[in-house]
Tab-separated table of C-alpha atoms and ligand atoms in Angstrom:
chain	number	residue	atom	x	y	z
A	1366	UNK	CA	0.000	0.000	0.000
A	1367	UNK	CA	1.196	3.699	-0.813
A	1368	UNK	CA	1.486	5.441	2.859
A	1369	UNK	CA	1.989	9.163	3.294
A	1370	UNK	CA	4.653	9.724	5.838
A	1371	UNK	CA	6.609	12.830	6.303
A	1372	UNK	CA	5.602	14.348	3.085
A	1373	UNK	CA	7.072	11.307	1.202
A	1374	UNK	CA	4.900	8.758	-0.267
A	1375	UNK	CA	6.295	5.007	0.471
A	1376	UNK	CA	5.223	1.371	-0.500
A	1377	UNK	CA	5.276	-0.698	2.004
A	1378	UNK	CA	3.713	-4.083	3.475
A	1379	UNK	CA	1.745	-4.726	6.185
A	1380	UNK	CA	4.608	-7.493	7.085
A	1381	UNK	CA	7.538	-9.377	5.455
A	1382	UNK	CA	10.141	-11.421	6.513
A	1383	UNK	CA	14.104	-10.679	5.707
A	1384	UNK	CA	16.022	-13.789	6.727
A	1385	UNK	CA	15.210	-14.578	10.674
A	1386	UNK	CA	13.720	-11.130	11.290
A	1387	UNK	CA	9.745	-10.468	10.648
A	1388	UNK	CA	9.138	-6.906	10.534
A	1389	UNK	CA	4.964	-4.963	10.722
A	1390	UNK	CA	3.329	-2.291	10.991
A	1391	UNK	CA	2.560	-1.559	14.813
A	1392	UNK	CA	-1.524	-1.369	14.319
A	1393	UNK	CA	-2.201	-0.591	17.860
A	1394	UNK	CA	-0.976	3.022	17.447
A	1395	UNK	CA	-2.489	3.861	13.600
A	1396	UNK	CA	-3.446	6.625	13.267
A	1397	UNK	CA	-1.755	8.540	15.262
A	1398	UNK	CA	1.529	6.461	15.081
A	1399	UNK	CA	3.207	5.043	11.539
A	1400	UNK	CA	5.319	2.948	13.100
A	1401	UNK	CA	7.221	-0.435	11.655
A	1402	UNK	CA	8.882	-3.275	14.023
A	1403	UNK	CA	10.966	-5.856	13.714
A	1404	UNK	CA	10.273	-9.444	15.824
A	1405	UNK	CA	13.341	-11.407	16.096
A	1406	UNK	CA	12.145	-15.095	17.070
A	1407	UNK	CA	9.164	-16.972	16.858
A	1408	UNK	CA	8.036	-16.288	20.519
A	1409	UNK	CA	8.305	-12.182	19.469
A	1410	UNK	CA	6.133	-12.775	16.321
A	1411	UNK	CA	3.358	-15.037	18.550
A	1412	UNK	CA	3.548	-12.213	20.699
A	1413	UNK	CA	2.925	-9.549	18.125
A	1414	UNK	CA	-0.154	-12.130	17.147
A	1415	UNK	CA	-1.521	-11.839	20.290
A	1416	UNK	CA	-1.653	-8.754	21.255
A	1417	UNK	CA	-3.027	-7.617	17.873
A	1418	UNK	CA	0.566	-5.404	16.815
A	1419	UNK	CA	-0.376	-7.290	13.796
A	1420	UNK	CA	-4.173	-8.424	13.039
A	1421	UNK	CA	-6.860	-9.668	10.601
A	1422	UNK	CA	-6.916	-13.423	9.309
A	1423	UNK	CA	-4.890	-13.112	6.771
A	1424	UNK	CA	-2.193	-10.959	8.216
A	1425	UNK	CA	-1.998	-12.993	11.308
A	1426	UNK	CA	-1.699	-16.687	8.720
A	1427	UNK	CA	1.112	-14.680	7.350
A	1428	UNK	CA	2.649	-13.908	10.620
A	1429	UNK	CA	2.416	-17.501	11.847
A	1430	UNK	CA	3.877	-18.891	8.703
A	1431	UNK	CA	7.064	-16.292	9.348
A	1432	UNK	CA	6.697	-17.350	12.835
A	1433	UNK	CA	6.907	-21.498	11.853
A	1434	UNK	CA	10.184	-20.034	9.498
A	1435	UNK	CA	11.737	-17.835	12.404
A	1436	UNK	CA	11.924	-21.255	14.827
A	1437	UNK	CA	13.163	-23.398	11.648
A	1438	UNK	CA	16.079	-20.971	11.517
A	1439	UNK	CA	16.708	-20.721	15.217
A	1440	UNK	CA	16.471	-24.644	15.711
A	1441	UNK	CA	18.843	-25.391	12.366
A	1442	UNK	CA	22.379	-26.854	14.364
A	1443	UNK	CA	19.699	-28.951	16.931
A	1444	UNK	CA	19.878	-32.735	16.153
A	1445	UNK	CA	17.462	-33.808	13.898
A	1446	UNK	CA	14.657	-34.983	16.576
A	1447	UNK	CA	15.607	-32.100	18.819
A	1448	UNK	CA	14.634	-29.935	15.487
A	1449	UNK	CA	11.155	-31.418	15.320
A	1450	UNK	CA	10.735	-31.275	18.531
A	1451	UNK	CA	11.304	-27.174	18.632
A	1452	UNK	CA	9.259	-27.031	15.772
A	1453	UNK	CA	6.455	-28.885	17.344
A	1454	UNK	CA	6.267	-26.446	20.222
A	1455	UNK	CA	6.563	-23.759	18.262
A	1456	UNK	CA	3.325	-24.577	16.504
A	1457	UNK	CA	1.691	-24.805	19.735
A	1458	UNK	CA	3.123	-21.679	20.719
A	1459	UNK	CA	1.436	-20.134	17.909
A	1460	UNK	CA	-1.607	-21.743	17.245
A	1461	UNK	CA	-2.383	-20.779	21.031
A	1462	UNK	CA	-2.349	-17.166	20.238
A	1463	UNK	CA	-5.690	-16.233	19.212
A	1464	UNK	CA	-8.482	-19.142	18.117
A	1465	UNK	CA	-10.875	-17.921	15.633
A	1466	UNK	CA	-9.376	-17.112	12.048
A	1467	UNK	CA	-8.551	-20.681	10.326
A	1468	UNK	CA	-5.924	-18.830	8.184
A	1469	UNK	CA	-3.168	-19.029	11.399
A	1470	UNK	CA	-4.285	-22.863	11.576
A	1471	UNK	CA	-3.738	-23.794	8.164
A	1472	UNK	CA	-0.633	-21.726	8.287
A	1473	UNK	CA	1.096	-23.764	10.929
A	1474	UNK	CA	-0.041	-26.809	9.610
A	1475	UNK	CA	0.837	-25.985	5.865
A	1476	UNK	CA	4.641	-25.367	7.419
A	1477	UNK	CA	4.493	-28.245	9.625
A	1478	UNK	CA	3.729	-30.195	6.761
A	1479	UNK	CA	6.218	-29.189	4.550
A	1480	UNK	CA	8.700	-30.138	7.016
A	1481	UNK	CA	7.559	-33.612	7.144
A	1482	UNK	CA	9.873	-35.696	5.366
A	1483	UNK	CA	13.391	-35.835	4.182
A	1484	UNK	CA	16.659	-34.720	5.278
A	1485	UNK	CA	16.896	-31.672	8.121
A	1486	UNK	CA	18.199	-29.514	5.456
A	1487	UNK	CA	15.482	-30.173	2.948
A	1488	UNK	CA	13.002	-29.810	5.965
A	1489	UNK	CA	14.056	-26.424	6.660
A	1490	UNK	CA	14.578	-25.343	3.261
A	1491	UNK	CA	10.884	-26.304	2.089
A	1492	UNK	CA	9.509	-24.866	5.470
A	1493	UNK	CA	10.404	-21.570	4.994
A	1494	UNK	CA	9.745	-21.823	1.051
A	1495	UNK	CA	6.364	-22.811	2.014
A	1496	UNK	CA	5.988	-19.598	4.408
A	1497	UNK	CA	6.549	-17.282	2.332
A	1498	UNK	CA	4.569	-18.750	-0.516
A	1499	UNK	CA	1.525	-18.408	2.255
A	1500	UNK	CA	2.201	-14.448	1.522
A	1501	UNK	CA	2.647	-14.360	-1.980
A	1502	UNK	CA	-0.445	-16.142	-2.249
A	1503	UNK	CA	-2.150	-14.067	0.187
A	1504	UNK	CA	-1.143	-11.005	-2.095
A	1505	UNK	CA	-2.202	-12.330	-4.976
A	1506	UNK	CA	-5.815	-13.550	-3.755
A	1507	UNK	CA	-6.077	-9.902	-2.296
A	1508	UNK	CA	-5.620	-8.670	-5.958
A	1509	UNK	CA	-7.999	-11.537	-7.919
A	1510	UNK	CA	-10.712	-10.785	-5.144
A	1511	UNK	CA	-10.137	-6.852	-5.810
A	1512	UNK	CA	-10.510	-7.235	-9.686
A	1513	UNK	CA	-13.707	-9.541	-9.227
A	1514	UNK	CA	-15.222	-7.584	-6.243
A	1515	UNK	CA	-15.427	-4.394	-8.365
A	1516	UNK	CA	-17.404	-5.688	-11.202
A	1517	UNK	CA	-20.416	-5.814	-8.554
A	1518	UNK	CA	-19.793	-2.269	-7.464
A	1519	UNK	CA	-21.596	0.342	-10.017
A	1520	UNK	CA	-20.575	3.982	-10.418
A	1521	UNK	CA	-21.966	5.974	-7.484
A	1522	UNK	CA	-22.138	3.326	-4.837
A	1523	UNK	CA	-22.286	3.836	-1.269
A	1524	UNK	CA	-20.910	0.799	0.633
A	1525	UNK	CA	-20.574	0.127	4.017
A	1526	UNK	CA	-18.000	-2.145	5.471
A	1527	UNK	CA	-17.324	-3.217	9.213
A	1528	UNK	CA	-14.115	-3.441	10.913
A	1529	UNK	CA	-10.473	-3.639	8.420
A	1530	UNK	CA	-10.562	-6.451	6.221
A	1531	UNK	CA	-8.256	-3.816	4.176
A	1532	UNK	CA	-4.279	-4.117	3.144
A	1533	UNK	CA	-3.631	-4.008	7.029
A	1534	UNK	CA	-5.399	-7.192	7.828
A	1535	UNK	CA	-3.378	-9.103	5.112
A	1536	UNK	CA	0.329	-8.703	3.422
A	1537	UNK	CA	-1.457	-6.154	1.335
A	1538	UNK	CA	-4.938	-4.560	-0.817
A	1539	UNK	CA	-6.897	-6.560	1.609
A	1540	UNK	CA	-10.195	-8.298	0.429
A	1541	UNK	CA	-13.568	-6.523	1.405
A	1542	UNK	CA	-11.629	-2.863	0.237
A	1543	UNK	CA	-9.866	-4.380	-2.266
A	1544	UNK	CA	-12.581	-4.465	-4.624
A	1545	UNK	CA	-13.344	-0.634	-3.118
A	1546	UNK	CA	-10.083	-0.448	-3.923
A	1547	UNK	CA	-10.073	-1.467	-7.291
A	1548	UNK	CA	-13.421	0.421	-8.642
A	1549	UNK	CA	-11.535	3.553	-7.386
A	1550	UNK	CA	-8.401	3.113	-9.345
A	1551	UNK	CA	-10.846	2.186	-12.439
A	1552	UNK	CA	-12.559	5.763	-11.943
A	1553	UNK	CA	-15.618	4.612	-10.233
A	1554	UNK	CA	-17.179	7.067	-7.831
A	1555	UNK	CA	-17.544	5.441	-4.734
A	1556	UNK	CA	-18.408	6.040	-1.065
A	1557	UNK	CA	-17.694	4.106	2.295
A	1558	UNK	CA	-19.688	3.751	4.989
A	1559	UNK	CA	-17.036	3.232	7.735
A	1560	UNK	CA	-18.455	0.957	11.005
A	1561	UNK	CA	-16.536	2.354	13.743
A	1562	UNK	CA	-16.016	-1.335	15.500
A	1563	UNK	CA	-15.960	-0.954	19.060
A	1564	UNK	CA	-14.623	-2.026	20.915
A	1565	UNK	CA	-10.837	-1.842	19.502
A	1566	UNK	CA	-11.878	0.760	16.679
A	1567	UNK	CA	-10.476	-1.201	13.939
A	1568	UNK	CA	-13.226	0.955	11.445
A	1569	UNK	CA	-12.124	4.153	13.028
A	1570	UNK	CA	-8.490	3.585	13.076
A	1571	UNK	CA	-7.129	1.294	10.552
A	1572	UNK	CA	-10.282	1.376	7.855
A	1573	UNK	CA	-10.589	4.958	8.063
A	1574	UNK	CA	-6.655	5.529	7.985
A	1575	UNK	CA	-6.759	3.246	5.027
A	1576	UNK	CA	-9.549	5.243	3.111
A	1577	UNK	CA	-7.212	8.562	3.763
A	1578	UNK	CA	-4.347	7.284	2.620
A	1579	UNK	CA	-6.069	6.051	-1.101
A	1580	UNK	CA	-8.196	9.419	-1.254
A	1581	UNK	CA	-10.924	7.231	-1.649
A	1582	UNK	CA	-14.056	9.296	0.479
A	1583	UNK	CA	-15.847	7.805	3.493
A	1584	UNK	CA	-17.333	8.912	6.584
A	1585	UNK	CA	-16.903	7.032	10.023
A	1586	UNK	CA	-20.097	6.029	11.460
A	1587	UNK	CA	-20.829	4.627	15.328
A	1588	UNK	CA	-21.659	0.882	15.028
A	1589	UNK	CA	-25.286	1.446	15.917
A	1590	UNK	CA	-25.866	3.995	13.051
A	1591	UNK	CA	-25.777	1.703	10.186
A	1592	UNK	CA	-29.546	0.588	10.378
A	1593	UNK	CA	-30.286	4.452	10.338
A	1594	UNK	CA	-28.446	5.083	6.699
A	1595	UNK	CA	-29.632	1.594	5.461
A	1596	UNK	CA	-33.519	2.327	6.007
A	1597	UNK	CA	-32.452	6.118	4.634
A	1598	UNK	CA	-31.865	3.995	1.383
A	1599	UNK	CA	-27.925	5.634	2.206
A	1600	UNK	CA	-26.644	2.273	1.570
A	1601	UNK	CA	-26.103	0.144	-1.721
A	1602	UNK	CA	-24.264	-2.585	-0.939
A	1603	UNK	CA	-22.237	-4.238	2.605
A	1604	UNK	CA	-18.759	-5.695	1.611
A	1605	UNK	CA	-17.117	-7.097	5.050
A	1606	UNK	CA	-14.445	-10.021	5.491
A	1607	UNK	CA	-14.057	-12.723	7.547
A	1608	UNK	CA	-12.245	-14.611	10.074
A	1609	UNK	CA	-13.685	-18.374	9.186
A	1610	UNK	CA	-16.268	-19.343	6.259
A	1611	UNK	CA	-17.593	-23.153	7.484
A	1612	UNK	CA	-19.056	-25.662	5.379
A	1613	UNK	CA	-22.243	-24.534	5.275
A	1614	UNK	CA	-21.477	-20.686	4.367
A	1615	UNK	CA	-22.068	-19.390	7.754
A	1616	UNK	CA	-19.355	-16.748	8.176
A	1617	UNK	CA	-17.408	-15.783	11.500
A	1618	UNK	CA	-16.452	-12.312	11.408
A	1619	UNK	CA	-15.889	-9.484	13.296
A	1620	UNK	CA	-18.384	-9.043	16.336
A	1621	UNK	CA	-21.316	-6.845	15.308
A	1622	UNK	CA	-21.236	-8.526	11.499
A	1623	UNK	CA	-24.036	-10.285	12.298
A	1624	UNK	CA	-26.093	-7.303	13.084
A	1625	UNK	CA	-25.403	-5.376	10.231
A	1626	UNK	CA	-26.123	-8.970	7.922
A	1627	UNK	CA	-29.813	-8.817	9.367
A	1628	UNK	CA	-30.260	-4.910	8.920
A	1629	UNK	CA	-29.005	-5.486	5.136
A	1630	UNK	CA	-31.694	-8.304	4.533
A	1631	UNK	CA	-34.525	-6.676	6.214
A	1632	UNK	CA	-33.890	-3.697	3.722
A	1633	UNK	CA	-33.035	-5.797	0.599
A	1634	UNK	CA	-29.313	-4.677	0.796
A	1635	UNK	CA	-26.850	-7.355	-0.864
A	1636	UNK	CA	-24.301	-8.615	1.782
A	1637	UNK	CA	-21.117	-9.924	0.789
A	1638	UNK	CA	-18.146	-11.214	2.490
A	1639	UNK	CA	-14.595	-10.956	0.657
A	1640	UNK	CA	-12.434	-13.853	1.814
A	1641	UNK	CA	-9.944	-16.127	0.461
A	1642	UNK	CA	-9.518	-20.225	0.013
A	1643	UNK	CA	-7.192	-19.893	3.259
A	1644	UNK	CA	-10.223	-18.385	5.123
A	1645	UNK	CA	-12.673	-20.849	3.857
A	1646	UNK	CA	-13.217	-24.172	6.660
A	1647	UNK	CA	-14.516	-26.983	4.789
A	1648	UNK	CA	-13.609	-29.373	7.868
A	1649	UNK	CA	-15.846	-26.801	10.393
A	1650	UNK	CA	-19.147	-27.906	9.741
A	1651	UNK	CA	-21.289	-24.385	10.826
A	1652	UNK	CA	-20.374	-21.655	12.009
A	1653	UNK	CA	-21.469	-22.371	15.702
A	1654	UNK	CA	-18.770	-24.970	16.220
A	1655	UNK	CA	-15.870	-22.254	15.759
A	1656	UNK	CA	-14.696	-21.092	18.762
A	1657	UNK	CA	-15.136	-17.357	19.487
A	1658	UNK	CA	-12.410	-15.362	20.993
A	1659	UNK	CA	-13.193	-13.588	24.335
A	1660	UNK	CA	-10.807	-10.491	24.986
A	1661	UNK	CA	-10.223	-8.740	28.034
A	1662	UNK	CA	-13.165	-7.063	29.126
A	1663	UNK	CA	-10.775	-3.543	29.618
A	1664	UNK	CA	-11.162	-3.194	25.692
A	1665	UNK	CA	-14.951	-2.267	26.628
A	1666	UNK	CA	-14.226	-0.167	29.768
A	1667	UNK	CA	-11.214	1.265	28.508
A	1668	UNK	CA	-10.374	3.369	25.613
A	1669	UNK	CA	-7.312	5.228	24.226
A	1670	UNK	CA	-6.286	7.573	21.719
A	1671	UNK	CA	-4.251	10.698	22.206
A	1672	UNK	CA	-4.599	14.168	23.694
A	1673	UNK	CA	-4.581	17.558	22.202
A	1674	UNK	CA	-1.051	17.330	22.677
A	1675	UNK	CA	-0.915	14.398	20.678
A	1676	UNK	CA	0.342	11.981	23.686
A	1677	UNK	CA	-1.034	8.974	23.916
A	1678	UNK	CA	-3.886	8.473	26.725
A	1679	UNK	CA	-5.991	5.553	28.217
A	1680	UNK	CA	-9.037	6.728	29.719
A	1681	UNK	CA	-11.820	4.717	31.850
A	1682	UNK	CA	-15.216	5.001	30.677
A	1683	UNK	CA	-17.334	3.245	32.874
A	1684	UNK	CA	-17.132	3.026	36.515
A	1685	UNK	CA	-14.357	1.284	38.118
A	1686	UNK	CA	-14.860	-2.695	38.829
A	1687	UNK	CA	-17.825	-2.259	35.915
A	1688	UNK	CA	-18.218	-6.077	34.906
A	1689	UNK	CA	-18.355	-6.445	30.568
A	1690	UNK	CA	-18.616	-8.789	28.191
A	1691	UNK	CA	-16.028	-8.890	25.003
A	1692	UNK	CA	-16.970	-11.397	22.698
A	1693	UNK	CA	-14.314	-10.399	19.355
A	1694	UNK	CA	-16.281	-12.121	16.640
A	1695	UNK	CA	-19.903	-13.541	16.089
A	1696	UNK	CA	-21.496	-15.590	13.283
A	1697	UNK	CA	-23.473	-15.004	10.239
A	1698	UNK	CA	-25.977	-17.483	9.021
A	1699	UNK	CA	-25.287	-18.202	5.212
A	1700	UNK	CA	-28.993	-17.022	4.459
A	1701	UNK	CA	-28.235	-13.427	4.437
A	1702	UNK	CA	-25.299	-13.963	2.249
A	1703	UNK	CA	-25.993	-12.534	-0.724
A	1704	UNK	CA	-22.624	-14.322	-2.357
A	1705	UNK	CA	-18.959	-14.392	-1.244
A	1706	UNK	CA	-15.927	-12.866	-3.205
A	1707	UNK	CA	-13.270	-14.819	-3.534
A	1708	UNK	CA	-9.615	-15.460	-5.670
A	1709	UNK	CA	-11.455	-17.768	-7.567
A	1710	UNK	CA	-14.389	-15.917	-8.561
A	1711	UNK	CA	-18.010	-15.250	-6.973
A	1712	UNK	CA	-19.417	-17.908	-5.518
A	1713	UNK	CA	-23.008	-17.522	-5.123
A	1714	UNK	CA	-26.073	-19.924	-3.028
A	1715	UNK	CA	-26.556	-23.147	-2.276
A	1716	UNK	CA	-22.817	-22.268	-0.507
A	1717	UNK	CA	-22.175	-26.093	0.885
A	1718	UNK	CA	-22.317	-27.690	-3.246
A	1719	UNK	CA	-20.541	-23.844	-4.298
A	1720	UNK	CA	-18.006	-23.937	-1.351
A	1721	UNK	CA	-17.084	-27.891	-1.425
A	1722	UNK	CA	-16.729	-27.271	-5.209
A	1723	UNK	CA	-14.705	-24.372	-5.314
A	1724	UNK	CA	-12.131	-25.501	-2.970
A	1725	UNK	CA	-12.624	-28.706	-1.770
B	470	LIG	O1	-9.722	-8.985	15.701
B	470	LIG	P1	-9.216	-8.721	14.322
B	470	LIG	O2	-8.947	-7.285	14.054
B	470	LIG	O3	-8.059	-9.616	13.959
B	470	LIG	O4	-10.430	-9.154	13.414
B	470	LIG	C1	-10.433	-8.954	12.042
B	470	LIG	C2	-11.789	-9.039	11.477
B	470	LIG	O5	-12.685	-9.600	12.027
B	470	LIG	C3	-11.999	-8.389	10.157
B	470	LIG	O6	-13.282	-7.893	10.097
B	470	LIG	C4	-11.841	-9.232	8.994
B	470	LIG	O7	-12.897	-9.311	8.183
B	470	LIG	C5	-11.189	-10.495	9.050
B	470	LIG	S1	-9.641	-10.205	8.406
B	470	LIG	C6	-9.967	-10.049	6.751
């Protein structure tokens, strides 16, 4: 993605590996911080998972499969079963780091795999080929689902999207404002309706940030505002992402998706959800047997930004010892699916036959 710092436009990634070192954009302080780091072992990079310096399914598949590479390369003098053995733990090192988006699953596994058989050289070598073909690939599926995506989005369109699924929740582009994206750079006028996402602001922050930086106009709305615009007739399509598309279609996405699925249905919006093969679950039968992330309840009571002085600053907004809830995704029955854009096309109802065919 082009990003304006200093006066001097740059391209960079939202992460890439150079040898052992994994370097990312810090997301926790966009906008008010550009900032890049660099993660120097596999338990830095699981880390950075965790506590969302890097985020979004496909970013965080990318940052496992750097992760799987990182303890490859620090493991490479161990004996051959002390090798596999490091390896091993660093899966589960990783793979505990946040359980909803399938992408860091199939990541781990994808690397684990191609370490399976062979020589320890060999093993290594084909490890870390095989994690940094899980971001080329994520690239390019950004890029096939931004080309498709815009041929459903006509001149003039108002769309509203919830939470990032943009070039900061994968290696780059992104996949629901890729296609944005995309009809932009082809001249289309277009106009985003940006859900604010509480409670970590991902809308606000990153999808916003993201809109400035590509010129592309939008206007941030609370989370509880969409239904207004929609019944308005304000709204012309919903393109969101996801975390985990299951057998059946049902799609686990941000928390709050859900919501704005329903409002779109009731007032004959099309919904669709951008998202690539690695994001689709064909071994998850619905959507209610993924397991849903619960964060820490001071993301609700909590909130930062900075002050006039442009200094960073927490600030409590509910009483002290206030008891929430933080559920960080929720799931959206296939029925209100209008179709899902993927890198291999639009797939479009009954989703089990259209999934299971596509990429099963
Ligand atoms: O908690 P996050 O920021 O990692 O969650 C990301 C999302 O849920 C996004 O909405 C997205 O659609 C999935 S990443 C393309």
């Amino acid at each position: 993605m082009k990003v304006k710092i200093d006066g001097e436009t740059r391209d960079v990634k939202t992460l890439w590996r150079e040898d052992s070192t994994v370097w990312m954009i810090d997301q926790r302080k966009l906008p008010h911080k550009f900032e890049i780091i660099s993660l120097k072992n596999h338990k830095e990079t699981a880390k950075a998972i965790k506590t969302m310096v890097t985020r979004g399914a496909g970013a965080i598949g990318c940052a496992a499969g750097f992760g799987m590479a990182q303890a490859a390369l620090e493991a490479k003098d161990l004996p051959f079963h002390e090798f596999m053995e490091y390896l091993n733990n660093a899966a589960e090192t990783i793979k505990t780091t946040r359980p909803t988006a399938v992408n860091l699953f199939k990541a781990v596994d994808r690397c684990l795999v191609a370490a399976g058989w062979g020589d320890k050289e060999y093993r290594l070598e084909r490890l870390i080929k095989e994690a940094d073909n899980i971001a080329n690939e994520d690239l390019k599926a950004s890029l096939a689902m931004g080309e498709s995506g815009a041929r459903l989005i006509e001149d003039g369109f108002r769309i509203l999207t919830h939470c990032n699924a943009g070039a900061l929740a994968f290696t780059d582009h992104g996949t629901a404002l890729s296609p944005i994206r995309y009809a932009h750079r082809e001249g289309k006028k277009v106009f985003v309706w940006v859900d604010e996402t509480r409670p970590r602001c991902q809308g606000s922050r990153l999808t916003a940030w993201e809109m400035q930086q590509e010129g592309i106009p939008y206007s941030v709305i609370v989370d509880n505002a969409a239904g207004y615009y929609m019944r308005r007739g304000e709204v012309d399509m919903v393109i969101v992402g996801a975390d985990r598309v299951t057998a059946n279609g049902d799609v686990v996405n941000k928390i709050g998706t859900y919501e704005k699925a329903v409002l779109a249905y009731e007032n004959n919006i099309p919904f669709y959800v951008a998202a690539p093969g690695m994001t689709f679950d064909l071994e998850t039968p619905t959507g209610d047997d993924v397991e849903i992330e619960e964060r820490d309840s001071e993301e609700v009571t909590m909130m930062w930004g900075v002050d006039e002085a442009g200094e960073p600053t927490r600030v409590m907004i509910t009483r002290e010892g206030t008891i929430a809830r933080n559920p960080a995704f929720d799931v959206t029955p296939a029925k209100y699916i209008t179709a899902f854009i993927t890198d291999r096309g639009i797939i479009k109802p009954p989703y089990r036959e259209g999934i299971s065919w596509t990429f099963g």
